[in-house]
mmCIF file of N, CA and C in Angstrom:
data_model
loop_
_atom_site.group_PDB
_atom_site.id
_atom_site.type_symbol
_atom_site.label_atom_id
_atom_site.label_comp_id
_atom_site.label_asym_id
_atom_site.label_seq_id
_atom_site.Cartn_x
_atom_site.Cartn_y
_atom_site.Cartn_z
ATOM 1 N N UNK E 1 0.804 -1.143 0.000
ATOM 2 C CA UNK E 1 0.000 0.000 0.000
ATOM 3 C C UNK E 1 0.874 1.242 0.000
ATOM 4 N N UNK E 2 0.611 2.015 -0.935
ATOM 5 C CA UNK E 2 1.594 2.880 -1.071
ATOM 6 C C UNK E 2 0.670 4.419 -0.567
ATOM 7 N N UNK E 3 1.357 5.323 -0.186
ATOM 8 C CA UNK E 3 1.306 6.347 0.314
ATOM 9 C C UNK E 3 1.695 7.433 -0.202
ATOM 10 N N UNK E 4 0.813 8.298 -1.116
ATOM 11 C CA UNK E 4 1.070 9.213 -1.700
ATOM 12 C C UNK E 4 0.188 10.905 -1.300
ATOM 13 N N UNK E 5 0.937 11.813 -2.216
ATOM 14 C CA UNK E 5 0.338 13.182 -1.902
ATOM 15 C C UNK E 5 -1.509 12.991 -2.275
ATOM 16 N N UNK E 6 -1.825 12.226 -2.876
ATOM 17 C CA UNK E 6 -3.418 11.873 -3.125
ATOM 18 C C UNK E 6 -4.143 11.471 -1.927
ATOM 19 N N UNK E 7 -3.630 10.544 -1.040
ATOM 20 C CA UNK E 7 -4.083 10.328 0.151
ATOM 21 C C UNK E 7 -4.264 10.855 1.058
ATOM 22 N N UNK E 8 -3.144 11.966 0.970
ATOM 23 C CA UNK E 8 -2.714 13.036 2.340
ATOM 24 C C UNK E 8 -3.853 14.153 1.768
ATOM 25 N N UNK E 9 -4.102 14.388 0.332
ATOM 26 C CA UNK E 9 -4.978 15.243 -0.048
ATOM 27 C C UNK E 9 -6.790 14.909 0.463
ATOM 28 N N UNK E 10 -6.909 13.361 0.119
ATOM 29 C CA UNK E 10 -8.308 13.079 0.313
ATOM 30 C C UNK E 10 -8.493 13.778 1.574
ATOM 31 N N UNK E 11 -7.240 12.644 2.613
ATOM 32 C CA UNK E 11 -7.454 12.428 4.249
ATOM 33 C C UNK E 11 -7.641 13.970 4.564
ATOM 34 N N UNK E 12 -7.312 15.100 4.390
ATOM 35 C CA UNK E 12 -7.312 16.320 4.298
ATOM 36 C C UNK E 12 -9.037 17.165 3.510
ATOM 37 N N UNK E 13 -9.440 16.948 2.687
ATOM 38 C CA UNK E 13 -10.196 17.005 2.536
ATOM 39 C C UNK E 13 -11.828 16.552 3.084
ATOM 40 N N UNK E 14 -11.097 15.572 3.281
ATOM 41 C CA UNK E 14 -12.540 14.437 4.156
ATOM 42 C C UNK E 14 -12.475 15.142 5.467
ATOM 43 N N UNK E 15 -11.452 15.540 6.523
ATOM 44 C CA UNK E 15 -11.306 15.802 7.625
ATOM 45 C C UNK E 15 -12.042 17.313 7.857
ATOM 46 N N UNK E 16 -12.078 18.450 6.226
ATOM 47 C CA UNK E 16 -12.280 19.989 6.155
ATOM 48 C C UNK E 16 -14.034 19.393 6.116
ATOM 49 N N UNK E 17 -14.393 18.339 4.907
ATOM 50 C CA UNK E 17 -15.295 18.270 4.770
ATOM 51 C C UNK E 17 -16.297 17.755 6.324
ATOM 52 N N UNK E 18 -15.504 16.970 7.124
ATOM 53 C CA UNK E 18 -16.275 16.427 7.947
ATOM 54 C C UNK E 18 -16.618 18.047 9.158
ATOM 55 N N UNK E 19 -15.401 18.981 9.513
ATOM 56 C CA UNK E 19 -15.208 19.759 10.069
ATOM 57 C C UNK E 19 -16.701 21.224 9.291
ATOM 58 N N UNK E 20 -17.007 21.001 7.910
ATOM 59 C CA UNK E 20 -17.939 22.022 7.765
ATOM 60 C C UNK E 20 -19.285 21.249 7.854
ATOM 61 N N UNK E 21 -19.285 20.130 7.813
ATOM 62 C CA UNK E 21 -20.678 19.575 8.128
ATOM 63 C C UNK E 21 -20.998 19.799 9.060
ATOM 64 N N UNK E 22 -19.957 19.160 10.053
ATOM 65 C CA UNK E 22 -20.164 19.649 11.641
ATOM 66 C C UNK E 22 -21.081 21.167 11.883
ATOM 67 N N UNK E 23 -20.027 22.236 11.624
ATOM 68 C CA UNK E 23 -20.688 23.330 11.877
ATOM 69 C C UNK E 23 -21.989 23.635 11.190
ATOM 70 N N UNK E 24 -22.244 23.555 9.628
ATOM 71 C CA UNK E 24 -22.890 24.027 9.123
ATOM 72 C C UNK E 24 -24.404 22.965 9.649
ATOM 73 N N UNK E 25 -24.315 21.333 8.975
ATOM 74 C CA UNK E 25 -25.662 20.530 9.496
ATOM 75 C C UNK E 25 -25.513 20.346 10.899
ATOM 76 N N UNK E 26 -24.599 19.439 11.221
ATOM 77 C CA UNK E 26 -24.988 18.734 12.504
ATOM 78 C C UNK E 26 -25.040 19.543 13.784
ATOM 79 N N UNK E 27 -24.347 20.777 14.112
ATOM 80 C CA UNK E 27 -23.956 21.422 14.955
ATOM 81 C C UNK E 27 -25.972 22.101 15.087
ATOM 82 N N UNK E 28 -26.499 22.593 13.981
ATOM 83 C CA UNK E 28 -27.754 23.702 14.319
ATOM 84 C C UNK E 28 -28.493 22.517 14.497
ATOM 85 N N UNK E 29 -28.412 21.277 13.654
ATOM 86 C CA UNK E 29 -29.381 20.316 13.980
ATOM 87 C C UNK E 29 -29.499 19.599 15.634
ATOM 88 N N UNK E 30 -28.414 19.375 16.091
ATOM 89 C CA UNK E 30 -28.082 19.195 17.539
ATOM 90 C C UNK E 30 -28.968 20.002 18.630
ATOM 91 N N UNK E 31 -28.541 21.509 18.204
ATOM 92 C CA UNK E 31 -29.641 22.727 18.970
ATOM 93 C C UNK E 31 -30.762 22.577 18.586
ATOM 94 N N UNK E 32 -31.361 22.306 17.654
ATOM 95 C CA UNK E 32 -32.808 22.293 17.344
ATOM 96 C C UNK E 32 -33.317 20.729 18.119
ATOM 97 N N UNK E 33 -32.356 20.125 18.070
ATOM 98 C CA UNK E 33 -33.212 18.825 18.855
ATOM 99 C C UNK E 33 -32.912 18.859 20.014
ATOM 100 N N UNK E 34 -32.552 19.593 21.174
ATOM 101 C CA UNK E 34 -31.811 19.977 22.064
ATOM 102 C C UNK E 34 -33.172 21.242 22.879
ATOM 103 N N UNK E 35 -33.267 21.617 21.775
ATOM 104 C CA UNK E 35 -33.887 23.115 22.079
ATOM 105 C C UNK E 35 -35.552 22.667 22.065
ATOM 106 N N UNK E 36 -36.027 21.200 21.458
ATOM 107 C CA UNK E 36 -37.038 20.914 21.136
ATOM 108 C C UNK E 36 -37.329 19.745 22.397
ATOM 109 N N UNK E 37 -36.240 19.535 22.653
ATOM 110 C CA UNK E 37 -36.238 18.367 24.501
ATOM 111 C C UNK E 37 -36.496 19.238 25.082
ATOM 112 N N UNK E 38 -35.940 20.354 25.473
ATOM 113 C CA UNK E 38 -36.048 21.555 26.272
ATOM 114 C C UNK E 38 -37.809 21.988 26.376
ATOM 115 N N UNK E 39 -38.103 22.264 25.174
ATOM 116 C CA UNK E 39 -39.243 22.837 24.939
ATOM 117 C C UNK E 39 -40.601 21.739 25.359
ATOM 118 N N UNK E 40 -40.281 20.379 25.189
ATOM 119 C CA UNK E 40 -41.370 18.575 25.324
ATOM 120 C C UNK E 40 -40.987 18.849 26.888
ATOM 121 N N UNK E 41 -39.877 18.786 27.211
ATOM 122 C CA UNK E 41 -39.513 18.522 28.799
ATOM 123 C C UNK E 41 -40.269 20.319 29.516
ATOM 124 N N UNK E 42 -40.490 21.431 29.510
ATOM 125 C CA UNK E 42 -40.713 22.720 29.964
ATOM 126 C C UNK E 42 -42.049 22.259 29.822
ATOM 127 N N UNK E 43 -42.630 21.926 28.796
ATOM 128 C CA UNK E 43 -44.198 21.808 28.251
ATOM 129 C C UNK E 43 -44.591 20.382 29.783
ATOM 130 N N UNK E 44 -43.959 19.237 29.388
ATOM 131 C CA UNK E 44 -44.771 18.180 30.561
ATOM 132 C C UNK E 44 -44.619 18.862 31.967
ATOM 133 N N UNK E 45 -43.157 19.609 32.282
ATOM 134 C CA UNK E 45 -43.463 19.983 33.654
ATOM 135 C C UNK E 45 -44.378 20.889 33.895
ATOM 136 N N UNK E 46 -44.769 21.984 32.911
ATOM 137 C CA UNK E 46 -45.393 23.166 33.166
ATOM 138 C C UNK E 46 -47.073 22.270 32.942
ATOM 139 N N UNK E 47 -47.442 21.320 32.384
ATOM 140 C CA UNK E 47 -48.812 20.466 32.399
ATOM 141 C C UNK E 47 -48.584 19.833 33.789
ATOM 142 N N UNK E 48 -47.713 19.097 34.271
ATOM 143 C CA UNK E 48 -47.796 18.212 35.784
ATOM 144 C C UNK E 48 -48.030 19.725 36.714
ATOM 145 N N UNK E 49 -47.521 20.751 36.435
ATOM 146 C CA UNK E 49 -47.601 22.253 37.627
ATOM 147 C C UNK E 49 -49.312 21.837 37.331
ATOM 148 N N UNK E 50 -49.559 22.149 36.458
ATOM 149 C CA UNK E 50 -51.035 22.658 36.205
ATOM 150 C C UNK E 50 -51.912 21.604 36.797
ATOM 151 N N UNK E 51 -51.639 20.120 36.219
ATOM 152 C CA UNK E 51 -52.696 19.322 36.773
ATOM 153 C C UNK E 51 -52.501 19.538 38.106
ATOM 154 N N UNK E 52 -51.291 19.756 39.025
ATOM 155 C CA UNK E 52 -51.405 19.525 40.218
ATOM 156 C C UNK E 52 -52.046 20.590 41.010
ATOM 157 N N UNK E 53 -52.282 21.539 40.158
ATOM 158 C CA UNK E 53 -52.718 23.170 40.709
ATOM 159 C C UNK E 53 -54.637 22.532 40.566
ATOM 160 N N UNK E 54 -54.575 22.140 39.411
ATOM 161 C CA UNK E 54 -56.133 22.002 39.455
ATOM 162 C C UNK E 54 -56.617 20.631 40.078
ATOM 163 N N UNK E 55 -56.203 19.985 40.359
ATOM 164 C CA UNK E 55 -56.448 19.267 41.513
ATOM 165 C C UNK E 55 -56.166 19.793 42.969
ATOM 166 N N UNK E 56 -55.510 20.361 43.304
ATOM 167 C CA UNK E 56 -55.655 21.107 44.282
ATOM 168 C C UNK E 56 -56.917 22.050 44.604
ATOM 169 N N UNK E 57 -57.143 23.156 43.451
ATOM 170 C CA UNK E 57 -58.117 23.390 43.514
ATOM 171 C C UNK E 57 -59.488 22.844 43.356
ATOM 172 N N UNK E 58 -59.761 21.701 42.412
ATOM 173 C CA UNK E 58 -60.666 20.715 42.731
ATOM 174 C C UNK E 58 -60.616 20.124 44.501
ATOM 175 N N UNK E 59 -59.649 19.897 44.784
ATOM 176 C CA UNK E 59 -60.145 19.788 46.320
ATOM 177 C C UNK E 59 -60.577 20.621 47.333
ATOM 178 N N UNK E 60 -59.942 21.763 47.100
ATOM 179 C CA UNK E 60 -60.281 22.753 47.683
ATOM 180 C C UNK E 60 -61.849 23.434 47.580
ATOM 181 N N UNK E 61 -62.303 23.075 45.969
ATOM 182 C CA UNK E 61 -63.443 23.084 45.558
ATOM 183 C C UNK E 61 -65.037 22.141 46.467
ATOM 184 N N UNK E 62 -64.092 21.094 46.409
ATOM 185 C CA UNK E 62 -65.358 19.892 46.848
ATOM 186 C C UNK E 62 -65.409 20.135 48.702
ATOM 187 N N UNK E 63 -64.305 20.453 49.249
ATOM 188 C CA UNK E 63 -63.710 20.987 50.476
ATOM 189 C C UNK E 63 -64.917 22.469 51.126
ATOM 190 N N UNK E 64 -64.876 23.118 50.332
ATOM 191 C CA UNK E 64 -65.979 23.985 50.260
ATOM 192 C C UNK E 64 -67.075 23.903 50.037
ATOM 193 N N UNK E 65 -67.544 23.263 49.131
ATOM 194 C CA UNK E 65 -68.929 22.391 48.933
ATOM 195 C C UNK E 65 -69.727 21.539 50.060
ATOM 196 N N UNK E 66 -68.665 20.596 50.498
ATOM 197 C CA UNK E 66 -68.897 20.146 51.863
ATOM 198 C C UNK E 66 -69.696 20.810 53.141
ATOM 199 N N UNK E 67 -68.185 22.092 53.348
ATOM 200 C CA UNK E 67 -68.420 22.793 54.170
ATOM 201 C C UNK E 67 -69.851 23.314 54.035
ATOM 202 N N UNK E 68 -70.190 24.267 52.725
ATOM 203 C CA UNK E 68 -71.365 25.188 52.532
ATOM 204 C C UNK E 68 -72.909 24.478 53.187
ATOM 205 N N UNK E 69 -72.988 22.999 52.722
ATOM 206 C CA UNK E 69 -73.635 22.145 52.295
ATOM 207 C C UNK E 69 -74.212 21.933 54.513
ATOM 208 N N UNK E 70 -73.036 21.291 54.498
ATOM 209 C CA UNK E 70 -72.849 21.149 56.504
ATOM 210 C C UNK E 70 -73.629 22.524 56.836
ATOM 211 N N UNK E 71 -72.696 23.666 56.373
ATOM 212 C CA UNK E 71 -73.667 24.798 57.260
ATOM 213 C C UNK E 71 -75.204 25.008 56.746
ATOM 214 N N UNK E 72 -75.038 24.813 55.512
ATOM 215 C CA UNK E 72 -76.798 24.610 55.519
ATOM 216 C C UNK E 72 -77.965 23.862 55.670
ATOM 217 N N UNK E 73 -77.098 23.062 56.406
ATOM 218 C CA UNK E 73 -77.646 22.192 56.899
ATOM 219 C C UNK E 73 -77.928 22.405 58.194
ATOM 220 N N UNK E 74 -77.267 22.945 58.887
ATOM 221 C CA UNK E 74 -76.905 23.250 59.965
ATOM 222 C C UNK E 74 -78.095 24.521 59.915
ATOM 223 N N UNK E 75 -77.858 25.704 59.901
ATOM 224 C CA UNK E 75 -79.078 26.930 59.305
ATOM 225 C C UNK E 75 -80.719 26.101 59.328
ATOM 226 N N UNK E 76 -80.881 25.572 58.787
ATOM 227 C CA UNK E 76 -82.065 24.590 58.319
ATOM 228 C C UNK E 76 -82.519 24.402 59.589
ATOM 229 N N UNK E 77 -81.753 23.426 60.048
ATOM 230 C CA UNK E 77 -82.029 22.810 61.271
ATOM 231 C C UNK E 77 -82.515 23.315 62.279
ATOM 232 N N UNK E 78 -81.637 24.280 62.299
ATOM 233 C CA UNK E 78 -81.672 25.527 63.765
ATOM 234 C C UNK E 78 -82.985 26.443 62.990
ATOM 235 N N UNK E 79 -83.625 26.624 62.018
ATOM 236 C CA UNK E 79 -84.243 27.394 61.845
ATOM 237 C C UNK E 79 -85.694 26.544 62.018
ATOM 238 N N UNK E 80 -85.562 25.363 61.050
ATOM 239 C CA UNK E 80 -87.001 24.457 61.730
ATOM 240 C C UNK E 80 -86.781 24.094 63.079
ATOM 241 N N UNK E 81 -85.832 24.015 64.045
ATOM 242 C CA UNK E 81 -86.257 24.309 66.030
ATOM 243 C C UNK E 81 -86.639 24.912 66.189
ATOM 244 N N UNK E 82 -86.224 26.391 65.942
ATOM 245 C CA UNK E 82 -86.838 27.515 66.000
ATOM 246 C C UNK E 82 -88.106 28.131 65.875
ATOM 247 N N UNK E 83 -88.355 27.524 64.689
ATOM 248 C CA UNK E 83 -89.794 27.609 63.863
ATOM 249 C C UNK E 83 -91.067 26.642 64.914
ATOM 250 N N UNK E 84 -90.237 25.168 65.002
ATOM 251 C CA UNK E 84 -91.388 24.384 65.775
ATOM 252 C C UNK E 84 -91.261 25.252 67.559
ATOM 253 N N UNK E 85 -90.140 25.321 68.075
ATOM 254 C CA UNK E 85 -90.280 26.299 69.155
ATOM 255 C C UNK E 85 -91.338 27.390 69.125
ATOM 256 N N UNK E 86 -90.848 28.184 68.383
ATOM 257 C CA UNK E 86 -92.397 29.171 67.752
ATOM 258 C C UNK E 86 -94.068 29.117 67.556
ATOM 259 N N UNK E 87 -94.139 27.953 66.911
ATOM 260 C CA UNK E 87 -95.332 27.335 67.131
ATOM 261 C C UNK E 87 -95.414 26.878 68.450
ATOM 262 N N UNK E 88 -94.969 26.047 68.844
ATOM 263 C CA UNK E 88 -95.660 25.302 70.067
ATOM 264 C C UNK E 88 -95.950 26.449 71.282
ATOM 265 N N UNK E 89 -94.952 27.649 71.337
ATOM 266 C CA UNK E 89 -95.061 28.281 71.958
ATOM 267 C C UNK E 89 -96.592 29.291 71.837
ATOM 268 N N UNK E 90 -96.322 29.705 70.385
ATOM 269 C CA UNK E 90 -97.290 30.528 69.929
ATOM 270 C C UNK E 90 -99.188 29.563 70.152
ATOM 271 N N UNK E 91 -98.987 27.991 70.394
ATOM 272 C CA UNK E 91 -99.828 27.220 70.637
ATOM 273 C C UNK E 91 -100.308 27.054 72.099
ATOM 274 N N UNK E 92 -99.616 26.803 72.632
ATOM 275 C CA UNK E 92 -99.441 27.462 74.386
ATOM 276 C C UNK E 92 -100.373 28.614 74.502
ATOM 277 N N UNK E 93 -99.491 29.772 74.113
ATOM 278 C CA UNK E 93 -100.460 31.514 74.697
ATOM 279 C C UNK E 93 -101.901 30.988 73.546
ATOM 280 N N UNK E 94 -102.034 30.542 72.467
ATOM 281 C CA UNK E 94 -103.615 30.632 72.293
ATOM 282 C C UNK E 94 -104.377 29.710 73.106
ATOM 283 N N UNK E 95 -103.433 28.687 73.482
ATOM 284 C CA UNK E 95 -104.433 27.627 74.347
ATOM 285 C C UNK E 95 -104.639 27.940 75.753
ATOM 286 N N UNK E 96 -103.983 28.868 76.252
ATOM 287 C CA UNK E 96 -104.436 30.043 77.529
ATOM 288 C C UNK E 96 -105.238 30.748 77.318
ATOM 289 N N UNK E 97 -105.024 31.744 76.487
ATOM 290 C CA UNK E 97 -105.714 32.692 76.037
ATOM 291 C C UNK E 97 -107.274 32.188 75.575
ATOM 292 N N UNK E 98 -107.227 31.043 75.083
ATOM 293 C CA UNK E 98 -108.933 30.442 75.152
ATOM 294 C C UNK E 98 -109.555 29.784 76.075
ATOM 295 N N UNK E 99 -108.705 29.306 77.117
ATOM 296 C CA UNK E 99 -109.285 29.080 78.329
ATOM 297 C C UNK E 99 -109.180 30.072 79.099
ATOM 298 N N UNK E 100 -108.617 31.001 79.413
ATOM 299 C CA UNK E 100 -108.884 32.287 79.646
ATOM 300 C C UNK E 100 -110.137 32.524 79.570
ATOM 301 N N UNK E 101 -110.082 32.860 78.147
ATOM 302 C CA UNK E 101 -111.815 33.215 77.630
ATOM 303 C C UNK E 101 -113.015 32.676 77.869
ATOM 304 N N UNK E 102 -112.482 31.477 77.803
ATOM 305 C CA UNK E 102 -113.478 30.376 78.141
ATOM 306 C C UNK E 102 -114.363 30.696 79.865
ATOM 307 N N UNK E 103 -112.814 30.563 80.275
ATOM 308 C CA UNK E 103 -113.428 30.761 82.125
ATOM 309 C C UNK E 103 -113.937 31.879 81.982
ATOM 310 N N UNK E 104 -113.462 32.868 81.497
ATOM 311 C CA UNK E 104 -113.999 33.794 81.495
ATOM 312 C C UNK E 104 -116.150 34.214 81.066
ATOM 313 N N UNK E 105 -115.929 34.000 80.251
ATOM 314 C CA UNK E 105 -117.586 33.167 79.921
ATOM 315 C C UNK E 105 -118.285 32.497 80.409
ATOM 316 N N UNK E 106 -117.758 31.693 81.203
ATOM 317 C CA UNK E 106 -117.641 30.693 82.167
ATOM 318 C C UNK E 106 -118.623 31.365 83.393
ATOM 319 N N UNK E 107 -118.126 32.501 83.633
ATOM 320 C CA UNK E 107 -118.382 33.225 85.397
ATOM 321 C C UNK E 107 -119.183 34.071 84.754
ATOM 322 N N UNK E 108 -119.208 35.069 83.467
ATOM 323 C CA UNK E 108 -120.319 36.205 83.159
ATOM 324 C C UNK E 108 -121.329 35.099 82.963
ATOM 325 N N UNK E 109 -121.271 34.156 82.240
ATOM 326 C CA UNK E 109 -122.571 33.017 82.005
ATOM 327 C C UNK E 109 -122.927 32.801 83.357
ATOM 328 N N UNK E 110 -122.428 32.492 84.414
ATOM 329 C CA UNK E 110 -122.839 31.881 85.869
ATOM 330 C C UNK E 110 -123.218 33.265 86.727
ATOM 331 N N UNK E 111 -122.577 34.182 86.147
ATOM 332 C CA UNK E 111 -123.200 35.490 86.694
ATOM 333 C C UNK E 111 -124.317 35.731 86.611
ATOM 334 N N UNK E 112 -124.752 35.862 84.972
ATOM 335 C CA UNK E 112 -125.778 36.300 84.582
ATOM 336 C C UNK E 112 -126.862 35.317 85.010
ATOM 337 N N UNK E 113 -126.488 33.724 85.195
ATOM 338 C CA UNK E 113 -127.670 32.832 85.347
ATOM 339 C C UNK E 113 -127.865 33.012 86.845
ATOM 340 N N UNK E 114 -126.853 33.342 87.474
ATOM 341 C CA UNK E 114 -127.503 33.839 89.337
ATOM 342 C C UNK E 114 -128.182 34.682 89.398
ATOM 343 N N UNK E 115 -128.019 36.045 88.622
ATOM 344 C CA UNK E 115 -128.708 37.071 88.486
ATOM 345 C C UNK E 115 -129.946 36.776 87.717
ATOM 346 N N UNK E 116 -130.127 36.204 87.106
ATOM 347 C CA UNK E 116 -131.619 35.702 85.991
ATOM 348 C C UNK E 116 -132.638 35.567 86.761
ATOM 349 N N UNK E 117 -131.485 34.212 87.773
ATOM 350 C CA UNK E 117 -132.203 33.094 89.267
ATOM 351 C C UNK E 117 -132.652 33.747 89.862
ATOM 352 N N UNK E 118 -132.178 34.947 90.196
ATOM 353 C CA UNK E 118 -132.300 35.866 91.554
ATOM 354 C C UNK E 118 -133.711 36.945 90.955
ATOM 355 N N UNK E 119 -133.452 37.161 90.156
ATOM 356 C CA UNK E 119 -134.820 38.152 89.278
ATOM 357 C C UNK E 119 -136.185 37.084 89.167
ATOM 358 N N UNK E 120 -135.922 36.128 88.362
ATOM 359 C CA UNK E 120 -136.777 35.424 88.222
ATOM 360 C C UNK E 120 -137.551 34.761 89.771
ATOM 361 N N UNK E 121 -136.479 34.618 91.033
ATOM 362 C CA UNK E 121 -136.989 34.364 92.002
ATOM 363 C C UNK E 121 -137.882 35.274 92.569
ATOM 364 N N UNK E 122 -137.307 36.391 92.700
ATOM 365 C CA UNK E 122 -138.034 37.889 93.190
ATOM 366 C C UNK E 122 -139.516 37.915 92.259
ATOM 367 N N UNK E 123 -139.343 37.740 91.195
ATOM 368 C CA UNK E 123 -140.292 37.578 90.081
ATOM 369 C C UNK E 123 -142.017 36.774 90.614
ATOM 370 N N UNK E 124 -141.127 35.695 91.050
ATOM 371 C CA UNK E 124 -141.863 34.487 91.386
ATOM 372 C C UNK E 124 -142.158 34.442 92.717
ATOM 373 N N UNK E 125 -141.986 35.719 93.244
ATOM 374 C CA UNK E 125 -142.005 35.970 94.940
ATOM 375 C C UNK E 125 -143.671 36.889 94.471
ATOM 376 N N UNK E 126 -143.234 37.608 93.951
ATOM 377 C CA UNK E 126 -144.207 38.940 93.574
ATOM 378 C C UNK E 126 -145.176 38.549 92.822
ATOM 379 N N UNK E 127 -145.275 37.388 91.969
ATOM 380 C CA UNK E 127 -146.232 36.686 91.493
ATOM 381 C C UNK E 127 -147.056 35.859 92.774
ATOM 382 N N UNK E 128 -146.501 35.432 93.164
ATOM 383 C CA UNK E 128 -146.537 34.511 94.651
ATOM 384 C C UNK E 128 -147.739 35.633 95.255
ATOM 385 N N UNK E 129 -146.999 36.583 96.175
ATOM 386 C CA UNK E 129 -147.954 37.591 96.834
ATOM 387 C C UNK E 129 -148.938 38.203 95.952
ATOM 388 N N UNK E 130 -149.024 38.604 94.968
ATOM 389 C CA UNK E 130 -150.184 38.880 94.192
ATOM 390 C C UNK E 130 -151.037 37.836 94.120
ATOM 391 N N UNK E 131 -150.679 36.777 93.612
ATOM 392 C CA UNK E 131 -151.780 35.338 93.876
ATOM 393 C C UNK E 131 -152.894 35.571 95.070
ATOM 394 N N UNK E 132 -151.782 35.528 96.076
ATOM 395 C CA UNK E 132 -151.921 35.215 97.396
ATOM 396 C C UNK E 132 -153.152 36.172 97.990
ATOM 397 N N UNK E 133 -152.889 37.551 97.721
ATOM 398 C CA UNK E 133 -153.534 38.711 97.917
ATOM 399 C C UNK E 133 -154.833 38.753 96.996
ATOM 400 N N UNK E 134 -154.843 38.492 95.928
ATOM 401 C CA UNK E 134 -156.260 38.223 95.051
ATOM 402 C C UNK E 134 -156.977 36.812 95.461
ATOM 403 N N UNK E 135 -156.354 35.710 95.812
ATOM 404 C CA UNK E 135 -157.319 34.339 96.453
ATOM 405 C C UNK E 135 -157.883 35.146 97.738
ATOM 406 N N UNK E 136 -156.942 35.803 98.897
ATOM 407 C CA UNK E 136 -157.462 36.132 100.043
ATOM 408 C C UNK E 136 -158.250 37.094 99.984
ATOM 409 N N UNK E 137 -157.772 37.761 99.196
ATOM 410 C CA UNK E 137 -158.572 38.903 99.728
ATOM 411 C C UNK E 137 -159.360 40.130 99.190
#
């Protein structure tokens, strides 16, 4: 195998040629696939930030829901005690208040029938002596 200025020329050439590929293809192609990991890898972390933000706030969501749900429940509750307190109470003073009335009616009725008794007796007194006074006399 012989060794001439042709060889030293290729080996020289192949070495310029491999040296401008480098820079010119492989070197921008490297950054662009480099720059495009960068960009797949920024993109999934900045989606895992997000899902984890909105799941957070989904809990925080249903977390509140809960809560609202408990206190109005709670409100409800205390408002129908309240309400049946109200009634029964408000059932109470009318169910006084009509026996009240009642007794009350009760004694002008027993009044008036003593007083009726008492007229009608006098009545029946004075009928009595008039009788009495026209048979005798």
């Amino acid at each position: 195998m012989e060794f001439n200025a042709t060889f030293l020329v290729s080996a020289i050439s192949f070495l310029v040629f491999v040296f401008i590929m480098n820079k010119i293809f492989y070197a921008p192609l490297t950054d662009i696939i480099e720059k495009r990991e960068k960009l797949v890898d920024d993109t999934l972390n900045e989606a895992k930030n997000s899902r984890d933000k909105a799941s957070g706030i989904l809990t925080e969501r249903e977390n509140k829901l809960t809560k609202a749900r408990d206190d109005s429940k709670k409100i409800i509750s205390s408002s129908v005690e309240k309400a049946n307190a109200d009634s029964k109470e408000m059932i109470l003073k009318a169910k006084d208040d009509s026996t009240n009335e009642i007794n009350s009616k009760k004694a002008d009725l027993a009044a008036q029938n003593s007083d009726v008794q008492s007229r009608l007796s006098d009545t029946v007194n004075e009928l009595a002596n008039v009788i009495t006074t026209k048979i005798l006399g």
